[in-house]
Coordinates of C-alpha atoms and ligand atoms in Angstrom, one line a residue:
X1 CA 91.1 171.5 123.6
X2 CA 89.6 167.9 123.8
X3 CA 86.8 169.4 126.0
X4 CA 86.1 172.2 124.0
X5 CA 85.5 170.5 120.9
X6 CA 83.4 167.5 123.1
X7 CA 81.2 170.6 124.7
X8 CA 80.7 171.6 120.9
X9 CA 79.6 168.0 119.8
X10 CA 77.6 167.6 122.3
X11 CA 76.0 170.7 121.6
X12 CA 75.1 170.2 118.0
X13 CA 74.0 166.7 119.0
X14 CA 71.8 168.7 121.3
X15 CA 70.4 170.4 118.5
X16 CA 70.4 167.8 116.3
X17 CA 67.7 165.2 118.5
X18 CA 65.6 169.0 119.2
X19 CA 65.4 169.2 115.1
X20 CA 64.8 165.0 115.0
X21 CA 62.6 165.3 117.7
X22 CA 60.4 168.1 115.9
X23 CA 60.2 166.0 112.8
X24 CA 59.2 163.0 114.4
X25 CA 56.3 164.5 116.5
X26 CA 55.5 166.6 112.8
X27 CA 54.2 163.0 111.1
X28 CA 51.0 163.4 113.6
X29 CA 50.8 167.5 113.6
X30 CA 51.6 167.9 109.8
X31 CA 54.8 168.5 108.0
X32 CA 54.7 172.3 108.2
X33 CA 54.8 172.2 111.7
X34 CA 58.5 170.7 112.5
X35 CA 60.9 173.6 113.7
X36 CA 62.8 174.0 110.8
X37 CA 60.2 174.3 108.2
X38 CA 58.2 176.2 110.1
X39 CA 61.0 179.0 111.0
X40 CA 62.5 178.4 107.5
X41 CA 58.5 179.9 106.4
X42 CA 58.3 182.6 108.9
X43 CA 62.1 183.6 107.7
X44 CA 60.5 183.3 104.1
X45 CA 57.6 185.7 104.6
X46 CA 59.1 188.4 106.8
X47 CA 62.2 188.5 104.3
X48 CA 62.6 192.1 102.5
X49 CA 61.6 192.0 99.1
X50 CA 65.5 192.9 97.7
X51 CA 66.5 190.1 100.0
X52 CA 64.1 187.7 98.1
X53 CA 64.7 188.8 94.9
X54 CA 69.0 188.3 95.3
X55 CA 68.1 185.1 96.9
X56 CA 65.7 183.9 93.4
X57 CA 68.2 185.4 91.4
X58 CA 71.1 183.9 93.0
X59 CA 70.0 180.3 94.0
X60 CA 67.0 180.1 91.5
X61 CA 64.8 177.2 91.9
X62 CA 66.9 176.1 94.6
X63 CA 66.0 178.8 97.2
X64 CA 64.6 176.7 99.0
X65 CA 67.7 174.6 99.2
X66 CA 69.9 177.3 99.8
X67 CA 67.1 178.5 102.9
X68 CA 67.2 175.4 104.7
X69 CA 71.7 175.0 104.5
X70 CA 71.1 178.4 105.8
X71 CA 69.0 177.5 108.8
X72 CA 71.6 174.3 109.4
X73 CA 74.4 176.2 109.6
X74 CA 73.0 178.6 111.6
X75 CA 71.6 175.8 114.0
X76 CA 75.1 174.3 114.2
X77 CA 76.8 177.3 114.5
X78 CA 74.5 178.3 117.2
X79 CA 74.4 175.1 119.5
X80 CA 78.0 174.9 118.9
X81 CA 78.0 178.3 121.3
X82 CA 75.6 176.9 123.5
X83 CA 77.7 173.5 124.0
X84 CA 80.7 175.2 124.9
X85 CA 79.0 177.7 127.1
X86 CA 76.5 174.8 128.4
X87 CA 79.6 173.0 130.3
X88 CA 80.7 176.0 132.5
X89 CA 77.5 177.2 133.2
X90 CA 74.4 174.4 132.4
X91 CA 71.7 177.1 132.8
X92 CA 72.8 178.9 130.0
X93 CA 72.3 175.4 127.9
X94 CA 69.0 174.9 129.2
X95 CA 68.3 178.6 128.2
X96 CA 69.4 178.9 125.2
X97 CA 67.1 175.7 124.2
X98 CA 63.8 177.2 125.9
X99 CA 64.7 180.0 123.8
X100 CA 65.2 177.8 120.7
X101 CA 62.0 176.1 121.4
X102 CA 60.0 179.4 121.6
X103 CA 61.1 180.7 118.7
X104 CA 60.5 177.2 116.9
X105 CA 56.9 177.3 118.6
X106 CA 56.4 181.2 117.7
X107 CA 57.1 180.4 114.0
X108 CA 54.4 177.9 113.8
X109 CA 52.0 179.6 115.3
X110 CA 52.5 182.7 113.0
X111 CA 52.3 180.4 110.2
X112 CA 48.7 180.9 107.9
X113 CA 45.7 178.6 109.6
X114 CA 47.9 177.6 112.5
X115 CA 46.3 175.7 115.6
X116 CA 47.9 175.5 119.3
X117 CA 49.3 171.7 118.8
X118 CA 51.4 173.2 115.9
X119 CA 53.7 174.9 118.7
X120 CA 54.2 170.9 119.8
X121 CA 57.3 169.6 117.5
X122 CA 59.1 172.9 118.7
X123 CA 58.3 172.5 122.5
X124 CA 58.7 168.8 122.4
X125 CA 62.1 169.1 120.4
X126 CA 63.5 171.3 122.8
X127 CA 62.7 169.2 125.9
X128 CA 64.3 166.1 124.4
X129 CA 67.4 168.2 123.8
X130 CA 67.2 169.6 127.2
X131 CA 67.2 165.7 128.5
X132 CA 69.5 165.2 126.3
X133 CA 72.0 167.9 127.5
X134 CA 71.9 167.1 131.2
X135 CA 72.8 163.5 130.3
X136 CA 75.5 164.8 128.3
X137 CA 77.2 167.8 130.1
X138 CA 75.5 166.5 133.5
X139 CA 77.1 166.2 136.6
X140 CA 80.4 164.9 136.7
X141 CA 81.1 166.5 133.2
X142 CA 83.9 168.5 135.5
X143 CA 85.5 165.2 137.1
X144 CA 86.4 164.2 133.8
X145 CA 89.2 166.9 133.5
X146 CA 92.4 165.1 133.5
X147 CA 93.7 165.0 137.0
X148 CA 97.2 164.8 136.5
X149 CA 99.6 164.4 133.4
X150 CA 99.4 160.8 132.2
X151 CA 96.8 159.4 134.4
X152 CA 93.7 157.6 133.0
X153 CA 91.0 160.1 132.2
X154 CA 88.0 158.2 133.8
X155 CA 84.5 158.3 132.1
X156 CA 85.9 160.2 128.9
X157 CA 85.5 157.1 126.2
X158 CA 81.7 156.6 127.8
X159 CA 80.6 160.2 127.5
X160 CA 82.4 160.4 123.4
X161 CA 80.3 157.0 123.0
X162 CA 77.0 159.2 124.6
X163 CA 77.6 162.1 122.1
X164 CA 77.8 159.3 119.1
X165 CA 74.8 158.1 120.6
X166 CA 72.8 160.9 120.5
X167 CA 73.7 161.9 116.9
X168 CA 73.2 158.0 116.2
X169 CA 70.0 158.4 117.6
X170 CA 69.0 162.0 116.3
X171 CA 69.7 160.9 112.7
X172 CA 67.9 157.7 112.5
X173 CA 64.8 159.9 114.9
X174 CA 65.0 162.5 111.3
X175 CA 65.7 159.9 108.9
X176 CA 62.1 158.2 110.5
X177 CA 60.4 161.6 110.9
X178 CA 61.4 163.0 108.0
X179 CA 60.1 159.8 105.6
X180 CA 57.0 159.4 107.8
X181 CA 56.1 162.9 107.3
X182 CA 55.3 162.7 104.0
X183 CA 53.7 159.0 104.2
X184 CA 49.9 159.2 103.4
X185 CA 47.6 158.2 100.7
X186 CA 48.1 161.0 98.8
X187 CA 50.0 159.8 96.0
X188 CA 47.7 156.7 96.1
X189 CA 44.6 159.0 95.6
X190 CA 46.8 160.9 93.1
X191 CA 47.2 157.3 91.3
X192 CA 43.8 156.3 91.0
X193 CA 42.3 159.5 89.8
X194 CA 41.0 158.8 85.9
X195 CA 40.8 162.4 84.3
X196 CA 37.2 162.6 82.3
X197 CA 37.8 163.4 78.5
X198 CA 37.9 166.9 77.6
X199 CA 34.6 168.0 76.1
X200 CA 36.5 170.8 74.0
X201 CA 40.3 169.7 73.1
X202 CA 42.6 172.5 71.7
X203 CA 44.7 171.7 68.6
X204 CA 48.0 169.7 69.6
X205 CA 50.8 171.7 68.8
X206 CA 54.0 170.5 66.8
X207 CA 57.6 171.7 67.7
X208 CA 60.8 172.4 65.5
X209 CA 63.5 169.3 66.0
X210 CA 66.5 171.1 66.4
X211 CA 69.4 170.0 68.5
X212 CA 69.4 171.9 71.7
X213 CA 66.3 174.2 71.5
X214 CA 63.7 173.7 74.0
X215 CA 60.7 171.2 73.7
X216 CA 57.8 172.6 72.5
X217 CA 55.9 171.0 75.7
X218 CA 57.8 171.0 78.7
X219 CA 57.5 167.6 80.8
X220 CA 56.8 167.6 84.4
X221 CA 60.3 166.7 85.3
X222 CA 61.7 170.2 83.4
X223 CA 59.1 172.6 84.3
X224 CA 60.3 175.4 86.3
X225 CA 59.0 175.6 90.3
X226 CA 58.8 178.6 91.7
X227 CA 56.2 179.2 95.3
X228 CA 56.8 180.0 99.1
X229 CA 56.0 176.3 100.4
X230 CA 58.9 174.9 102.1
X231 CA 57.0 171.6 102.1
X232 CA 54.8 171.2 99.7
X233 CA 51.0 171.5 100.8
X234 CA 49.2 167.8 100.7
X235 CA 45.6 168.8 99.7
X236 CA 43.7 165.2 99.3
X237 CA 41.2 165.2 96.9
X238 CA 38.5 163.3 99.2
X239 CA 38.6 166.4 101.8
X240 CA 38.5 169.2 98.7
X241 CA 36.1 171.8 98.6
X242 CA 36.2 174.8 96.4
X243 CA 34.4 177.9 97.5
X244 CA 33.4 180.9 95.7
X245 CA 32.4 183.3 97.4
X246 CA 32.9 187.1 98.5
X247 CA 31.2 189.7 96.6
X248 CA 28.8 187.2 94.6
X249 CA 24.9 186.5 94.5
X250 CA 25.3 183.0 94.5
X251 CA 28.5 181.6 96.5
X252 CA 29.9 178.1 95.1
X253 CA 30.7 175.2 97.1
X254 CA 32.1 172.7 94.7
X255 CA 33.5 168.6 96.0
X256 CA 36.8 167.6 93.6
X257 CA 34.3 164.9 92.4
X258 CA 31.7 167.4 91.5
X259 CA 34.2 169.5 89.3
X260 CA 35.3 166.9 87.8
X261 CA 31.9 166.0 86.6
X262 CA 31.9 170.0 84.5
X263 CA 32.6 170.1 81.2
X264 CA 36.6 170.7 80.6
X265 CA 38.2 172.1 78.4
X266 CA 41.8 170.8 77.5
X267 CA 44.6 173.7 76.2
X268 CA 48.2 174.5 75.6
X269 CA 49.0 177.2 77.6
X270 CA 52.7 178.6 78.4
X271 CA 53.1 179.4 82.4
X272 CA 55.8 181.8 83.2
X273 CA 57.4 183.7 86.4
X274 CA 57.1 187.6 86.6
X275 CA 60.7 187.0 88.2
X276 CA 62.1 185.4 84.8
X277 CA 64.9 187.5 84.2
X278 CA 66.3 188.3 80.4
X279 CA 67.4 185.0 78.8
X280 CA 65.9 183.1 81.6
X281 CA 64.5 179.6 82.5
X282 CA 61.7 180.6 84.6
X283 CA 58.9 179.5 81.8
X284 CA 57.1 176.3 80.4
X285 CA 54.7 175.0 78.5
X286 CA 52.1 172.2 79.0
X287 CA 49.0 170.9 78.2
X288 CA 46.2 171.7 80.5
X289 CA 42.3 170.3 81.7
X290 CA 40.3 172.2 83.6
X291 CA 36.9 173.4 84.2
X292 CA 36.2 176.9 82.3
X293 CA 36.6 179.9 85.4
X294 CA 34.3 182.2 83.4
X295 CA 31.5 179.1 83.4
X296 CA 31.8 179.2 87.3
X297 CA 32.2 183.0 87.6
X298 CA 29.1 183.3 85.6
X299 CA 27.2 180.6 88.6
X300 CA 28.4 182.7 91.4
X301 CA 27.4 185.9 89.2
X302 CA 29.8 188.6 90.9
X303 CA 28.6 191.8 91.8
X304 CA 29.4 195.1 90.3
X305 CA 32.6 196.4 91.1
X306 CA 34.0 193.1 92.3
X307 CA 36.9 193.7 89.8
X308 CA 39.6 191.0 91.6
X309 CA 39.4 187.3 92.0
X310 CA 41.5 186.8 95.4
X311 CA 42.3 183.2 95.1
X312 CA 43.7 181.3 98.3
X313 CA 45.5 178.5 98.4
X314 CA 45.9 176.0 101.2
X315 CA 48.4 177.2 102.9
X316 CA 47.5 180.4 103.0
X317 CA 49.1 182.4 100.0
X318 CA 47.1 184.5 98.0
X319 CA 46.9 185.8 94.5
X320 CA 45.1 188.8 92.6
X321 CA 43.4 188.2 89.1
X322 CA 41.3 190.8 87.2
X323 CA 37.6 189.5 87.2
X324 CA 37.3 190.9 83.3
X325 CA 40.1 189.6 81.6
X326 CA 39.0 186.0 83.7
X327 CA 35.6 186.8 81.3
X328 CA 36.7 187.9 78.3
X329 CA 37.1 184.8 76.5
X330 CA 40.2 183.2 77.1
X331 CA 41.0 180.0 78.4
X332 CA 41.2 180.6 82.3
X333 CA 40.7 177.8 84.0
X334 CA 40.4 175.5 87.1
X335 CA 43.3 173.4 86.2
X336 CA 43.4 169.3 87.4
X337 CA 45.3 168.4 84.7
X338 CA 49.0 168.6 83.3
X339 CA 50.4 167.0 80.2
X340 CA 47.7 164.3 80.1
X341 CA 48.4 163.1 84.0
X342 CA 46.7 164.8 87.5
X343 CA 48.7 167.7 88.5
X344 CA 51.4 166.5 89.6
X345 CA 52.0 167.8 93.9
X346 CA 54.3 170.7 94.0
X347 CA 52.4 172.0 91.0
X348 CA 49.2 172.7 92.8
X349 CA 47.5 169.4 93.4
X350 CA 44.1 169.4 93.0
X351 CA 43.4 172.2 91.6
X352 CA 45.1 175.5 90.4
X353 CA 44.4 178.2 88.0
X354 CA 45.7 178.7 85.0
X355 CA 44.9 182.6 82.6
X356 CA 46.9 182.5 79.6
X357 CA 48.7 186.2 79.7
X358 CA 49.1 186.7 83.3
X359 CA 52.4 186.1 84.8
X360 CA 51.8 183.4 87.4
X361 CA 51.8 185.6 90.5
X362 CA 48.7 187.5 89.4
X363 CA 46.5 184.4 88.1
X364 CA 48.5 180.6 88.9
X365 CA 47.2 180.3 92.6
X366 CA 48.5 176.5 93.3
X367 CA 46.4 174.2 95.9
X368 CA 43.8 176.7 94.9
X369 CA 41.3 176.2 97.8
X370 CA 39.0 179.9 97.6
X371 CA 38.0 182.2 95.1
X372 CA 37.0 185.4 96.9
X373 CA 35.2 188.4 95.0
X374 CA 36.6 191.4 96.1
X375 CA 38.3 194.4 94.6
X376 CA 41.9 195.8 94.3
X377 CA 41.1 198.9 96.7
X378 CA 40.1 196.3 99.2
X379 CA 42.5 193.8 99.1
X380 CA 46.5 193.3 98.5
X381 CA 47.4 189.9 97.6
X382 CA 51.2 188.1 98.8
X383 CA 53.1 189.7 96.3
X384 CA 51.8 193.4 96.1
X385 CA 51.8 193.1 99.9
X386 CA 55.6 193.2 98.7
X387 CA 54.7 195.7 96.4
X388 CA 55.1 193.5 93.2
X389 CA 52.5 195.5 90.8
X390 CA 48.9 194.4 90.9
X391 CA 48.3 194.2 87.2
X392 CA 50.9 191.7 85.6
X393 CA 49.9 190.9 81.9
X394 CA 53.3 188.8 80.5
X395 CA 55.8 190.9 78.7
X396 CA 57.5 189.7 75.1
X397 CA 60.1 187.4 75.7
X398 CA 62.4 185.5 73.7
X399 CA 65.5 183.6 74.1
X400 CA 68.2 181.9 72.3
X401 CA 69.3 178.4 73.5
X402 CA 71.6 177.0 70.8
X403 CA 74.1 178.0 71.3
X404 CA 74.7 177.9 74.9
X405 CA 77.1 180.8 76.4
X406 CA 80.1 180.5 75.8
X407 CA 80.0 177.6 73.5
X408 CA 82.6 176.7 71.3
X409 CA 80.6 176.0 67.5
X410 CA 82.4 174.9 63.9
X411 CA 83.2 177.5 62.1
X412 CA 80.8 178.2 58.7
X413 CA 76.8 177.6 59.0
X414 CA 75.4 177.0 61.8
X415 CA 71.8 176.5 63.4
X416 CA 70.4 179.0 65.9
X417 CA 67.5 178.5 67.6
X418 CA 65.4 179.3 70.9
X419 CA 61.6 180.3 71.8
X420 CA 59.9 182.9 72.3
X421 CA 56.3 183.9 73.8
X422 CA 54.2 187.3 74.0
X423 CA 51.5 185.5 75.5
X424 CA 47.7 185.9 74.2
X425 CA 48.9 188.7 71.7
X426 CA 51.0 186.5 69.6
X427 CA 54.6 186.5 68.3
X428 CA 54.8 187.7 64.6
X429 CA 58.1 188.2 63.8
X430 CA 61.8 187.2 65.9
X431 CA 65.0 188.5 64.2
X432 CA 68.3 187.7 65.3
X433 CA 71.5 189.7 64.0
X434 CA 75.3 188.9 64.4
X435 CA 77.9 191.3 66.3
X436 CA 76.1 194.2 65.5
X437 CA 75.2 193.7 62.1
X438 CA 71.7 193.9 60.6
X439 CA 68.7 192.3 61.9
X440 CA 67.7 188.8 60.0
X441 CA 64.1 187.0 60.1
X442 CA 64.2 183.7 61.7
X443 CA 61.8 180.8 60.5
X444 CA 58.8 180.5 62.7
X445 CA 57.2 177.0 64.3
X446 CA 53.7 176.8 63.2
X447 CA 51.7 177.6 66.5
X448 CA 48.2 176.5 67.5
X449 CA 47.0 179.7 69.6
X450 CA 48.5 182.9 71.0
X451 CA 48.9 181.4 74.4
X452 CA 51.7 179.7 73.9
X453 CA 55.6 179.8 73.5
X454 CA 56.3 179.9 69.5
X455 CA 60.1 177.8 68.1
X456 CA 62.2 179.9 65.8
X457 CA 65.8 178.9 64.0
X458 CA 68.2 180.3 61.8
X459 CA 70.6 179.0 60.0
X460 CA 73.5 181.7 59.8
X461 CA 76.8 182.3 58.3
X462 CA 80.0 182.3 61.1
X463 CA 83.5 183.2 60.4
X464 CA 86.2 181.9 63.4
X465 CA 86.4 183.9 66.1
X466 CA 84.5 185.5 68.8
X467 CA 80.8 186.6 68.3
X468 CA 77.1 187.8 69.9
X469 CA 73.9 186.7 68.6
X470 CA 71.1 188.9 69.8
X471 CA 67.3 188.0 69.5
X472 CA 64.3 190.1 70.0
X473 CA 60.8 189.3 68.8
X474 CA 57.7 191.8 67.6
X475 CA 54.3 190.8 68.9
X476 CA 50.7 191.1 66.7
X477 CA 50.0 194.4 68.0
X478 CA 53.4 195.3 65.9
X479 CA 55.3 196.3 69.1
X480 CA 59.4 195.4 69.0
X481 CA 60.9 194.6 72.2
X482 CA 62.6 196.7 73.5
X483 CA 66.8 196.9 73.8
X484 CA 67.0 198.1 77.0
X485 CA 67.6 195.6 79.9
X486 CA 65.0 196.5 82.6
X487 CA 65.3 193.8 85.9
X488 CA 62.0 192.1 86.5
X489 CA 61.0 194.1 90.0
X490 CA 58.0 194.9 89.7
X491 CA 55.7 193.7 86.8
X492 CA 58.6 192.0 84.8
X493 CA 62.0 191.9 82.5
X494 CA 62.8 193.1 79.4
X495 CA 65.2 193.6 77.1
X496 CA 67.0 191.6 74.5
X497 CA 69.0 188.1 74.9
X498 CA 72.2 187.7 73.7
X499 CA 75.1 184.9 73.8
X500 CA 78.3 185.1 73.1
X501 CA 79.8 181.7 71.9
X502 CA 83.2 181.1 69.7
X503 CA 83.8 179.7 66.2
X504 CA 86.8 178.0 65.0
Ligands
MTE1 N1 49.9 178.5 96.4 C1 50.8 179.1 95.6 N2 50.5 179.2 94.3 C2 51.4 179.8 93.5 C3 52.6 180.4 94.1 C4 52.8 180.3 95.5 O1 53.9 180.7 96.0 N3 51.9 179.6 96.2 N4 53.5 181.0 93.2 C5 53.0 181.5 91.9 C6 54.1 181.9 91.0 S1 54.9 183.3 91.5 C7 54.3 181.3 89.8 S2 55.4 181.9 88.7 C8 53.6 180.0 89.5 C9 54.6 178.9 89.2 O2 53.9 177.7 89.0 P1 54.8 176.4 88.8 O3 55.6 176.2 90.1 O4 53.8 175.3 88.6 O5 55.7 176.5 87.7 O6 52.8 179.6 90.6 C10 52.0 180.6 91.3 N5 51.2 179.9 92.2
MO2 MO1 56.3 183.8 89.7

């Protein structure tokens, strides 16, 4: 028994200096490279669409999280096997972490842009762990067997100390990789960037105060996340170039410095997720600089028929976006600014685009680094590679947040309130109606443009007891959304929200 579980430790601490070692050799090839991240991307893109979709709806914003436990536990699980198997028969140890460090190697190299050192971390890790191994379940693993009942098990307390050690070492080799990694100037450049004044500022919007509905801008620290970087993607603004380019007369190159230089335009704009289900979180809204897209798209001059703008970003994902609705007047835009500050990282630093009325998979491209003319019989972006739908224009949405689910509210009047967007057509009317009953016209924030979210509250009349309060919300076209509940696969949710709280 005591060997077993010693053949297990030592094969997780095995493991455990292959994933430090990766991490640590990662600060010089890039952060993207380490084993983990890199199969945790690979697992990411190859995953099945329904697979993706339980996972988003499941973990939400913590996907990511829930990815990475995944891997873990697998690893552990895995070199667990190997550890016990590793001290009857070492080749199978010293296989099983060749095969590890292939498949680590295999992932990177299938990875968007990838080079040959990227297979290092991988390689590297696994012969570390392989040195590691023969010192641990070496020779004389075997002598260590007790020889007799009550004698002195010779060499036992050195080679538990050796396991310690090598998870000692493995977890301070991680902590140092893992911190280093992520160690460059970046947020120093990030720092000293001054954002030029807007030569056109939009109105500044004003909110309802109302205990428990959401901000009419959503800070930084609150807006939703949602991308397939497992490690966010360090772009530095000295090495940025934008390109345009594709099916244009006159391709772009444009320095961060130089687009900073253009006339910007500053607007509130609401961003929200295509995978945002009924009721759900997956939405914000901040204000925005940028440089105007159509100003650029109308340098580059694109060619007839080039009716998508492929944008890339730097590693590697890519979005679709209808070259005519990027022209038809709306505020699409090169965005370098959030909420008065530089984009903050892991929302697209530099520069990402922002169309007001697009759901973000069709038009947010983050780390944008290309805009490629092309058209949508010649090219399938990420997520209608996954056969999300290629046209994506934001449904009518609207929500309730006060009261929460299942909250417990005096009985008598009562506040309700929420948001609700139908993004660059406008919300005209949101009514809200008790258990069943008829449908009541809820007071309206005043709102500065049809591109963003739009407050409403209520003040209503609640007897004790159980009871649902539904909301739905008419656009300025005069369509009502609709009551059935339609998951978001593939162009987006609808439906109407409802909670059901208690009064007493
Ligand atoms: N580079 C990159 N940009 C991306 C994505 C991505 O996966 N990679 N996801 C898009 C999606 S699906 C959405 S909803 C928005 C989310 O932007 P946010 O994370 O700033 O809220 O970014 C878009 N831009
Ligand atoms: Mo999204």
């Amino acid at each position: 028994m005591r060997d077993r579980l010693f053949a297990i430790a030592a094969g997780t601490a095995c493991a455990a200096i292959a994933v430090a070692v990766g991490l640590l050799v990662a600060v010089v090839t890039g952060p993207d490279t380490s084993p983990v991240i890199a199969v945790g991307g690979a697992i990411i893109d190859a995953t099945p669409e329904p697979v993706k979709d339980f996972a988003i709806r499941t973990f939400g914003e913590y996907d990511k999280v829930a990815l990475l436990a995944g891997i873990g536990i697998t690893l552990s699980l895995v070199s667990a096997g190997l550890g016990l198997w590793a001290v009857k028969r070492r080749w199978i140890g010293y296989t099983g972490l060749a095969v590890f460090g292939l498949l680590g190697s295999a992932a990177a190299w299938g990875r968007p842009g990838a080079e040959w050192w990227w297979a290092l971390p991988s390689l590297t890790g696994a012969v570390a762990a392989a040195v590691a191994l023969c010192l641990l379940v070496g020779p004389g693993f075997r002598s260590r067997r007790p020889p007799a009942e009550g004698a002195p098990v010779p060499g036992r307390s050195v080679d538990r100390r050796a396991v310690l050690y090598a998870f000692g070492l493995a977890g301070v080799g991680g902590v140092t990789g893992a911190a280093l990694g992520g160690r460059d100037d970046l947020d120093k450049a990030r720092n000293a960037i001054r954002l030029p004044a807007p030569a056109s500022a939009g109105p500044i919007g004003r909110g309802l105060e109302v205990p428990g509905i959401t901000p009419y801008i959503t800070p930084a620290a609150d807006f939703y996340r949602v991308d397939t970087a497992l490690v966010v993607p360090r772009v530095h603004p000295d090495d940025y170039t934008l390109t345009i380019g594709g099916r244009v007369a006159n391709p772009v190159k444009l320095s961060y410095s130089q687009l900073l230089r253009r006339p910007m335009i500053e607007r509130e704009i609401t961003l929200s997720c295509v995978s945002n289900e009924v009721g759900g979180g997956l939405a914000g809204n901040a204000r925005w600089l940028g440089v105007p897209l159509a100003d650029l798209l109308d340098e580059a001059s694109p060619e007839a028929g080039a009716d998508q703008i492929v944008g890339r970003s730097a590693d590697g994902w890519t979005c679709g976006t209808p070259t005519d609705i990027c022209r038809d007047g709306r505020d699409a835009m090169l965005a370098v600014g959030f909420n008065g500050a530089p984009l903050p990282l892991e929302r697209g630093f530099p520069v990402r685009m922002i169309v007001p009325g697009l759901y973000g998979y069709v038009s947010a491209t983050k780390w944008l680094v290309e805009l490629e003319l092309s058209s949508f019989t010649d090219f399938d972006p990420y997520w209608v590679e996954r056969d999300w739908a290629a046209q994506a224009p934001v449904k009518t949405f609207s929500r309730v947040d006060t009261p929460k689910p299942l909250a417990t509210v005096p009985a008598g009047e009562l506040t309700v309130a929420g948001i609700a967007y139908a993004q660059h057509r406008g919300i005209s009317a949101v009514e809200v109606r008790v258990d069943g009953g008829d449908w009541s016209t809820t007071e309206l924030a005043p709102v500065i443009s049809s591109d963003t979210w739009r407050q409403w509250k209520q003040r209503i009349e609640v007897a004790a007891g159980r009871h649902t309060l539904e909301v739905r919300a008419t656009d300025h076209t005069g369509q009502t959304q609709p009551e059935e509940r339609v998951t978001p696969f593939p162009d987006g949710a609808t439906g109407w929200h409802s909670v059901v709280f208690t009064a007493n």
